[in-house]
Every structure is written in C-alpha cells, then in structure tokens.
Short mmCIF file of C-alpha atoms in Angstrom, two decimals:
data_model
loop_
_atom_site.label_atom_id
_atom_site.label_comp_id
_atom_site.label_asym_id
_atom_site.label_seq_id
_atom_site.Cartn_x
_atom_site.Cartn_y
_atom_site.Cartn_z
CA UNK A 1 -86.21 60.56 -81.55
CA UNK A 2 -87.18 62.99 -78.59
CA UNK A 3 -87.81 60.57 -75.38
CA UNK A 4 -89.48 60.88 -71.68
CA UNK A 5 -88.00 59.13 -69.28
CA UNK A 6 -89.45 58.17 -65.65
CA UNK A 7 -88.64 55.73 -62.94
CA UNK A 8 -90.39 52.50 -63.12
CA UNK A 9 -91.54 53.16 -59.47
CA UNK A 10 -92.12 55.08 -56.32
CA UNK A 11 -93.09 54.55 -52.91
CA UNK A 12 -94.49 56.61 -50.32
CA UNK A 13 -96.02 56.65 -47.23
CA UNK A 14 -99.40 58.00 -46.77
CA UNK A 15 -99.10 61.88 -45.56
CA UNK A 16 -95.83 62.00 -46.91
CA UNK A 17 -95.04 63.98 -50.23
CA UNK A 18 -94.22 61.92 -53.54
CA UNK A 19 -92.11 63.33 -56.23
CA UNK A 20 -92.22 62.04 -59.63
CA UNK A 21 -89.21 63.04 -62.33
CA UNK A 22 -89.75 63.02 -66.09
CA UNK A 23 -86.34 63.73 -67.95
CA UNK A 24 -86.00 64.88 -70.93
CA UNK A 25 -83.24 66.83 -73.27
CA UNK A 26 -84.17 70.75 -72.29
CA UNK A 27 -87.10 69.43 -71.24
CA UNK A 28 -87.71 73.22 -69.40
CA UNK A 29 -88.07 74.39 -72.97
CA UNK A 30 -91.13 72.53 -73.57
CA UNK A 31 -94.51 72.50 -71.93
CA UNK A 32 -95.18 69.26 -69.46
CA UNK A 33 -98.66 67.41 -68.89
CA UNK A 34 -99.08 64.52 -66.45
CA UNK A 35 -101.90 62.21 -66.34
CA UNK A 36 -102.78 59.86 -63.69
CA UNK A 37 -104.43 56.29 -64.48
CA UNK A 38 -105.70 53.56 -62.11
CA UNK A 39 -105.92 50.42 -62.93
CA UNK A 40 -108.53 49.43 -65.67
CA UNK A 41 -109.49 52.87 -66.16
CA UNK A 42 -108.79 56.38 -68.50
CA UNK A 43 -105.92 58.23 -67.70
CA UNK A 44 -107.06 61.34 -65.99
CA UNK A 45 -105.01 64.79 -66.86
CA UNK A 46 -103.57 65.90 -63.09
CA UNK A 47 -101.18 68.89 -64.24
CA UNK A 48 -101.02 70.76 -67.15
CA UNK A 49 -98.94 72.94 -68.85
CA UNK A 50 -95.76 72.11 -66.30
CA UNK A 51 -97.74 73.59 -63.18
CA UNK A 52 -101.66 74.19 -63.59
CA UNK A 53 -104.00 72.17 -61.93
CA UNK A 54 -107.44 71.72 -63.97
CA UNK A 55 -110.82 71.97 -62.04
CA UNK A 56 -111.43 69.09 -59.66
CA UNK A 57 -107.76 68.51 -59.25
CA UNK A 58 -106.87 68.39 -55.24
CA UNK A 59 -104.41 71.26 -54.46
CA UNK A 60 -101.79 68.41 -53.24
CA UNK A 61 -101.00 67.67 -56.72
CA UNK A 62 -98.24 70.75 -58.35
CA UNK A 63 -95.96 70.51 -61.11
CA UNK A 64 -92.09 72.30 -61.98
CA UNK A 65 -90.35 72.07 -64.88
CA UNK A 66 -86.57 73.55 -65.31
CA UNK A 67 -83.31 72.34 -66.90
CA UNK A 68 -84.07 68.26 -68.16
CA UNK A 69 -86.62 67.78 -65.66
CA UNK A 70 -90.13 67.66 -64.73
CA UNK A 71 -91.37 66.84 -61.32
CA UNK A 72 -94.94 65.99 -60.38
CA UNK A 73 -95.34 66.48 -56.37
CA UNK A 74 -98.27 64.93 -54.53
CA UNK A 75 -98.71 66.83 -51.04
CA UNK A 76 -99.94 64.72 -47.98
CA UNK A 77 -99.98 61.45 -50.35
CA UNK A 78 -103.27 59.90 -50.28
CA UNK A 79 -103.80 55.87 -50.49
CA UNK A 80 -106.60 57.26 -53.48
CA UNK A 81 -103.68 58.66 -55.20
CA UNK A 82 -101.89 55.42 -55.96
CA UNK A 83 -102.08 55.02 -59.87
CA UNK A 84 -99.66 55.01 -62.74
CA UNK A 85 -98.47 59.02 -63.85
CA UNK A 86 -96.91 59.39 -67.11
CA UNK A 87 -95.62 62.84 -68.35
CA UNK A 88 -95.88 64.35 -71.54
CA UNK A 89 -94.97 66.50 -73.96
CA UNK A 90 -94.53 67.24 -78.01
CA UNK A 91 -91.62 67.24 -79.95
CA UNK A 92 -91.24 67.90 -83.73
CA UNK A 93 -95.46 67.64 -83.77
CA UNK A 94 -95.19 64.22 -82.36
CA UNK A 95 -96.55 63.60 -78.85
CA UNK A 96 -94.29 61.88 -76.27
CA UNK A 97 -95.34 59.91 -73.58
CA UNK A 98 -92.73 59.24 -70.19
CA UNK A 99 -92.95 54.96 -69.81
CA UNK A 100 -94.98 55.84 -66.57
CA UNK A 101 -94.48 55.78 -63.09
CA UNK A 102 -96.42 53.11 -60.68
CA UNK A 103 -96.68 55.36 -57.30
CA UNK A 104 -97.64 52.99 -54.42
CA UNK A 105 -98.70 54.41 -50.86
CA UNK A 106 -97.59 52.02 -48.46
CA UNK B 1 -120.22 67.92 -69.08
CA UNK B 2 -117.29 66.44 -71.77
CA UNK B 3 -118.39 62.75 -72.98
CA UNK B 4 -116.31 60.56 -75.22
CA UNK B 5 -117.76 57.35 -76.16
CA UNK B 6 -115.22 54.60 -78.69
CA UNK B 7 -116.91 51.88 -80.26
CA UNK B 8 -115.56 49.69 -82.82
CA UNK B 9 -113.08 47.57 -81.30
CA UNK B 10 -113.05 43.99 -81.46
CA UNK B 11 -111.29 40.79 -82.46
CA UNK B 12 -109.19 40.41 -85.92
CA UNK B 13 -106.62 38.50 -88.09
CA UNK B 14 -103.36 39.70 -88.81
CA UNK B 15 -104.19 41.88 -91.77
CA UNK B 16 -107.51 43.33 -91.31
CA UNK B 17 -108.52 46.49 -91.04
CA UNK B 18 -110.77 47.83 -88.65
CA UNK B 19 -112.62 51.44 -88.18
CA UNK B 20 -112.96 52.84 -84.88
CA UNK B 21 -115.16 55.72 -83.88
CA UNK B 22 -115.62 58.18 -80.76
CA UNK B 23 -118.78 60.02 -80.23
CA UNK B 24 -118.44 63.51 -78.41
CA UNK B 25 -120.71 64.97 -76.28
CA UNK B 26 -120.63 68.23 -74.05
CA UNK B 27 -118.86 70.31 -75.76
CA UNK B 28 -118.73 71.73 -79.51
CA UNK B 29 -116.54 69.41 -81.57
CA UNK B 30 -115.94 71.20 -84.29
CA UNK B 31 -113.76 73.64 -82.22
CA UNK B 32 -111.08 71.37 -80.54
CA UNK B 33 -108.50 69.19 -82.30
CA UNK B 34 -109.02 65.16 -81.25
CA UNK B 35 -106.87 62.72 -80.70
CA UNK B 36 -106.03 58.63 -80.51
CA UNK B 37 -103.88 57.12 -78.00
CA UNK B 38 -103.04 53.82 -77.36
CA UNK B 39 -102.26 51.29 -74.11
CA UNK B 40 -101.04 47.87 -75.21
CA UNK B 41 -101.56 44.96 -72.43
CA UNK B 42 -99.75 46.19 -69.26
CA UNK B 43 -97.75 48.84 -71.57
CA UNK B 44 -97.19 52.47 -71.66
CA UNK B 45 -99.26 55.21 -73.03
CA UNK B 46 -98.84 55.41 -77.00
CA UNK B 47 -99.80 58.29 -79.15
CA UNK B 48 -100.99 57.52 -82.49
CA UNK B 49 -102.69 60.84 -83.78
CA UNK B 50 -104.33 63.85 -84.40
CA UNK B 51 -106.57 65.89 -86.14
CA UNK B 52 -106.64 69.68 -85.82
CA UNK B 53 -110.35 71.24 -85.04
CA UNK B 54 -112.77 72.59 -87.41
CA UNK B 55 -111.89 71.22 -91.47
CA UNK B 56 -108.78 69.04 -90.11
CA UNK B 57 -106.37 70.69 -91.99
CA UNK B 58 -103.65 69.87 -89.61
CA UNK B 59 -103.20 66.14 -89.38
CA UNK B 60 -100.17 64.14 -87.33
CA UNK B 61 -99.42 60.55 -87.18
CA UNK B 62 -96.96 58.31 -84.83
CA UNK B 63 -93.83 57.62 -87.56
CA UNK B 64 -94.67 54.29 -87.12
CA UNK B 65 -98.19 54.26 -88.04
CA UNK B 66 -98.07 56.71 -91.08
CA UNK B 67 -99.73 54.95 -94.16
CA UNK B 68 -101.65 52.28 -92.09
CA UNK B 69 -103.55 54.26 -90.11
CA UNK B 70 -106.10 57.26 -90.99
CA UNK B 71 -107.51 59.63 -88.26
CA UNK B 72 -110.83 61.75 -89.35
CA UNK B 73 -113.70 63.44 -88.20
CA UNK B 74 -117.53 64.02 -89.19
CA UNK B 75 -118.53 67.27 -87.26
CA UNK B 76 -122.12 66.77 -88.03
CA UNK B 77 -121.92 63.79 -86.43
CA UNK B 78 -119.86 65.18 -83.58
CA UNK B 79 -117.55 61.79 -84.11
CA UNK B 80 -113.72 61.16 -84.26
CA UNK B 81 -112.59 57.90 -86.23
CA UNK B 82 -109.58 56.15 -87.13
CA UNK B 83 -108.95 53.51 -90.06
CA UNK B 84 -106.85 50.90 -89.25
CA UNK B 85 -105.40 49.03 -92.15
CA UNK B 86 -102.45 45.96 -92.29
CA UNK B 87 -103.29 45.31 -88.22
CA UNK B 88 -100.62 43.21 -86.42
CA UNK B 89 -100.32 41.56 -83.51
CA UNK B 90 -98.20 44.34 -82.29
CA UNK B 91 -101.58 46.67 -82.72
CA UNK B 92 -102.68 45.03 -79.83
CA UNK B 93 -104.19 47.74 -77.54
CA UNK B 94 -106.92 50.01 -76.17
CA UNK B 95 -107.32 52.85 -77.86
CA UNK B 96 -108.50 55.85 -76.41
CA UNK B 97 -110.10 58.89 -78.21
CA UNK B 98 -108.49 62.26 -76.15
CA UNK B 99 -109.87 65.76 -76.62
CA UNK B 100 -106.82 68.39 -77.37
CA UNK B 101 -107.20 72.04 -77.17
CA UNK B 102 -109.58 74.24 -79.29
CA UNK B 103 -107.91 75.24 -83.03
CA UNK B 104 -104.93 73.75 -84.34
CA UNK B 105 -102.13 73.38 -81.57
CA UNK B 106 -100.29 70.20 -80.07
CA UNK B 107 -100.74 70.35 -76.32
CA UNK B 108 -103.00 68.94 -73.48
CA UNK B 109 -105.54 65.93 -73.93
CA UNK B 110 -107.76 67.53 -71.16
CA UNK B 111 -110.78 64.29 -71.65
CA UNK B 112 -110.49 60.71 -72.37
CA UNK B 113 -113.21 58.25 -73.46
CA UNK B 114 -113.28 54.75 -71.74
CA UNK B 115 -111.08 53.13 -74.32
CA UNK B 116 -111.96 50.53 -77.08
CA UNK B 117 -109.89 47.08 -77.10
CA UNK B 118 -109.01 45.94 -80.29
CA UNK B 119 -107.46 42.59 -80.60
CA UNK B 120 -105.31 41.32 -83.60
CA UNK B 121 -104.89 37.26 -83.76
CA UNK B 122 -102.25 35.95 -85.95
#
C-alpha cells in the first residue's frame, strides 16, 4: 500500500523559514494537500493542490512538489504557526495521510 | 460561511454499533462529496471514507473498514452519517466529518467539523 512519510519533528526559530518533507513513491505525479492542526482542535487545510494557498491562508505558508517529495515552507516562522502538518494525497481512490509533523518555534 | 457540526459519539462495548451524523451548513450539500476522518488518542490522521456529491454513486472505504462501516448522506437534511458496526477498541478516535470538492473526485477536504469522540470499552 501507497504511504506518506514525514519526519516526526522540526524545529525552528521564530523569523526563520521551516521546511516540512512528505515522501512518497513519484509523489510529483500526484496532487499534495497539507493541513495544519493545533492541539485539541480541527485540522485546518494550509496548501492545496501541491502549491495554492486557500483564502485566509498567510502568504508565508507555499508548497512544491517534484520527484518523491513534497515540501511545505513556512516564511518568517511564527510562534502561532506551531501545530502538527500532515500531507496528503490519494492513491488507488484511497486517501493517504503523511504520520504528521510536530513543528515547534523555539 | 461552511459549518460542519458531528454528533453521535459516545461511549460503547466492544461490539456495538454506533451512528454518527454531521450537519452542514453554508454551503449546498448536495453538490460536494463528504468525507470521515479519523484521529485516535495522540495518533495520526486516518481516512475512513467517502461519499461522492449529489445521489452518492461513488462510495470509498479505508481497506480496513470495508463491511463494518457505512458512510451516507440525506441531502434534505443537509447531513453526512456513518454506521459503525463490530466497534473495537482499536476504533478508538475522533472522527471528523471533512467537506471534499463539488461532484465526484478524490482531492482536498477544504472544511472540517469539530470532531466527535467515540469511545469503545472492552
């Protein structure tokens, strides 16, 4: 089965630029979503479709997707913006979620 | 502005089934496809399935779940629901109801509701 994988964590420093990878096999060939989710709440959608940002979205917050990968980027990290961020994306009309990546500003 | 409301949830043996249901608001139901995802204690997000918009032709389920679990929808009621039959411990979870895109493709969840716990004693 098709799987999304991300690192268990990230730190960053606030101002500084966070990147977070979701690998996947020809992942490029797929469209990729990432959703951000503090604690005790609803994930949010952040980036869809590898690179668009929906409505409300702060421009610091882009997406790529080539080759295996997927990269979120957070611009100018934010203290607001640490949350979890999973990726992902469908395979075989089956969703796939990344096991999520705890981003801490620190 | 996009509303989605679960109810349902609760505490149950091993076994049981349970029905949960999302109510929609803000938008018009009928023309999106809906789905259910799942976040056991401290876990990952889980995808357990969809229905395609207006009649539901199109309906996908998690491998694991298929035959224990049933996702519908009531358009005149503007609700999502999802039978949950056999529950194990391992069913543990919140369960979120996500809005996909309008017609019948797989893509973004774009709106989630606040989540209903269900929690299965053995």
């Amino acid at each position: 089965s098709y799987e999304l994988t991300q690192p268990p964590s990230v730190s960053v420093s606030p101002g500084q630029t966070a990147s977070v990878t979701c690998s996947g096999d020809k992942l490029g060939d797929k469209y990729v979503h990432w959703y951000q989710q503090k604690p005790g709440q609803s994930p949010v959608l952040v980036i869809y479709q590898d690179n668009k940002r929906p409505s409300g979205i702060p421009e610091r917050f882009s997406g790529s997707n080539s080759g295996n990968t997927a990269t979120l980027t957070i611009s100018g990290t934010q203290p607001m913006d640490e949350a979890d961020y999973f990726c992902q994306a469908w395979d075989s009309s089956t969703a796939i979620f990344g096991g999520g990546t705890k981003l801490t500003v620190l | 502005e996009v509303h989605l409301v679960e109810s349902g949830g609760g505490l149950v043996k091993r076994g049981d089934s349970l029905r949960l249901s999302c109510a929609a608001s803000g938008f018009t139901f009928s023309s999106f496809s809906m789905n259910w995802v799942r976040q056991a204690p401290g876990k990952g997000l889980e995808w357990v399935s969809t229905i395609s918009a207006s009649t539901g032709t199109y309906i996908y389920y998690a491998d694991s779940l298929r035959g224990r679990f049933t996702i519908s929808r009531d358009n005149s009621k503007n609700s999502l629901y999802l039978q949950m039959n056999s529950l194990s411990a391992e069913d543990t979870a919140v369960y979120f109801c996500a809005r996909g895109p309008e017609g019948s493709g797989l893509s973004v969840f774009d709106y989630w509701g606040q989540g209903a716990l269900v929690t299965v004693s053995s």
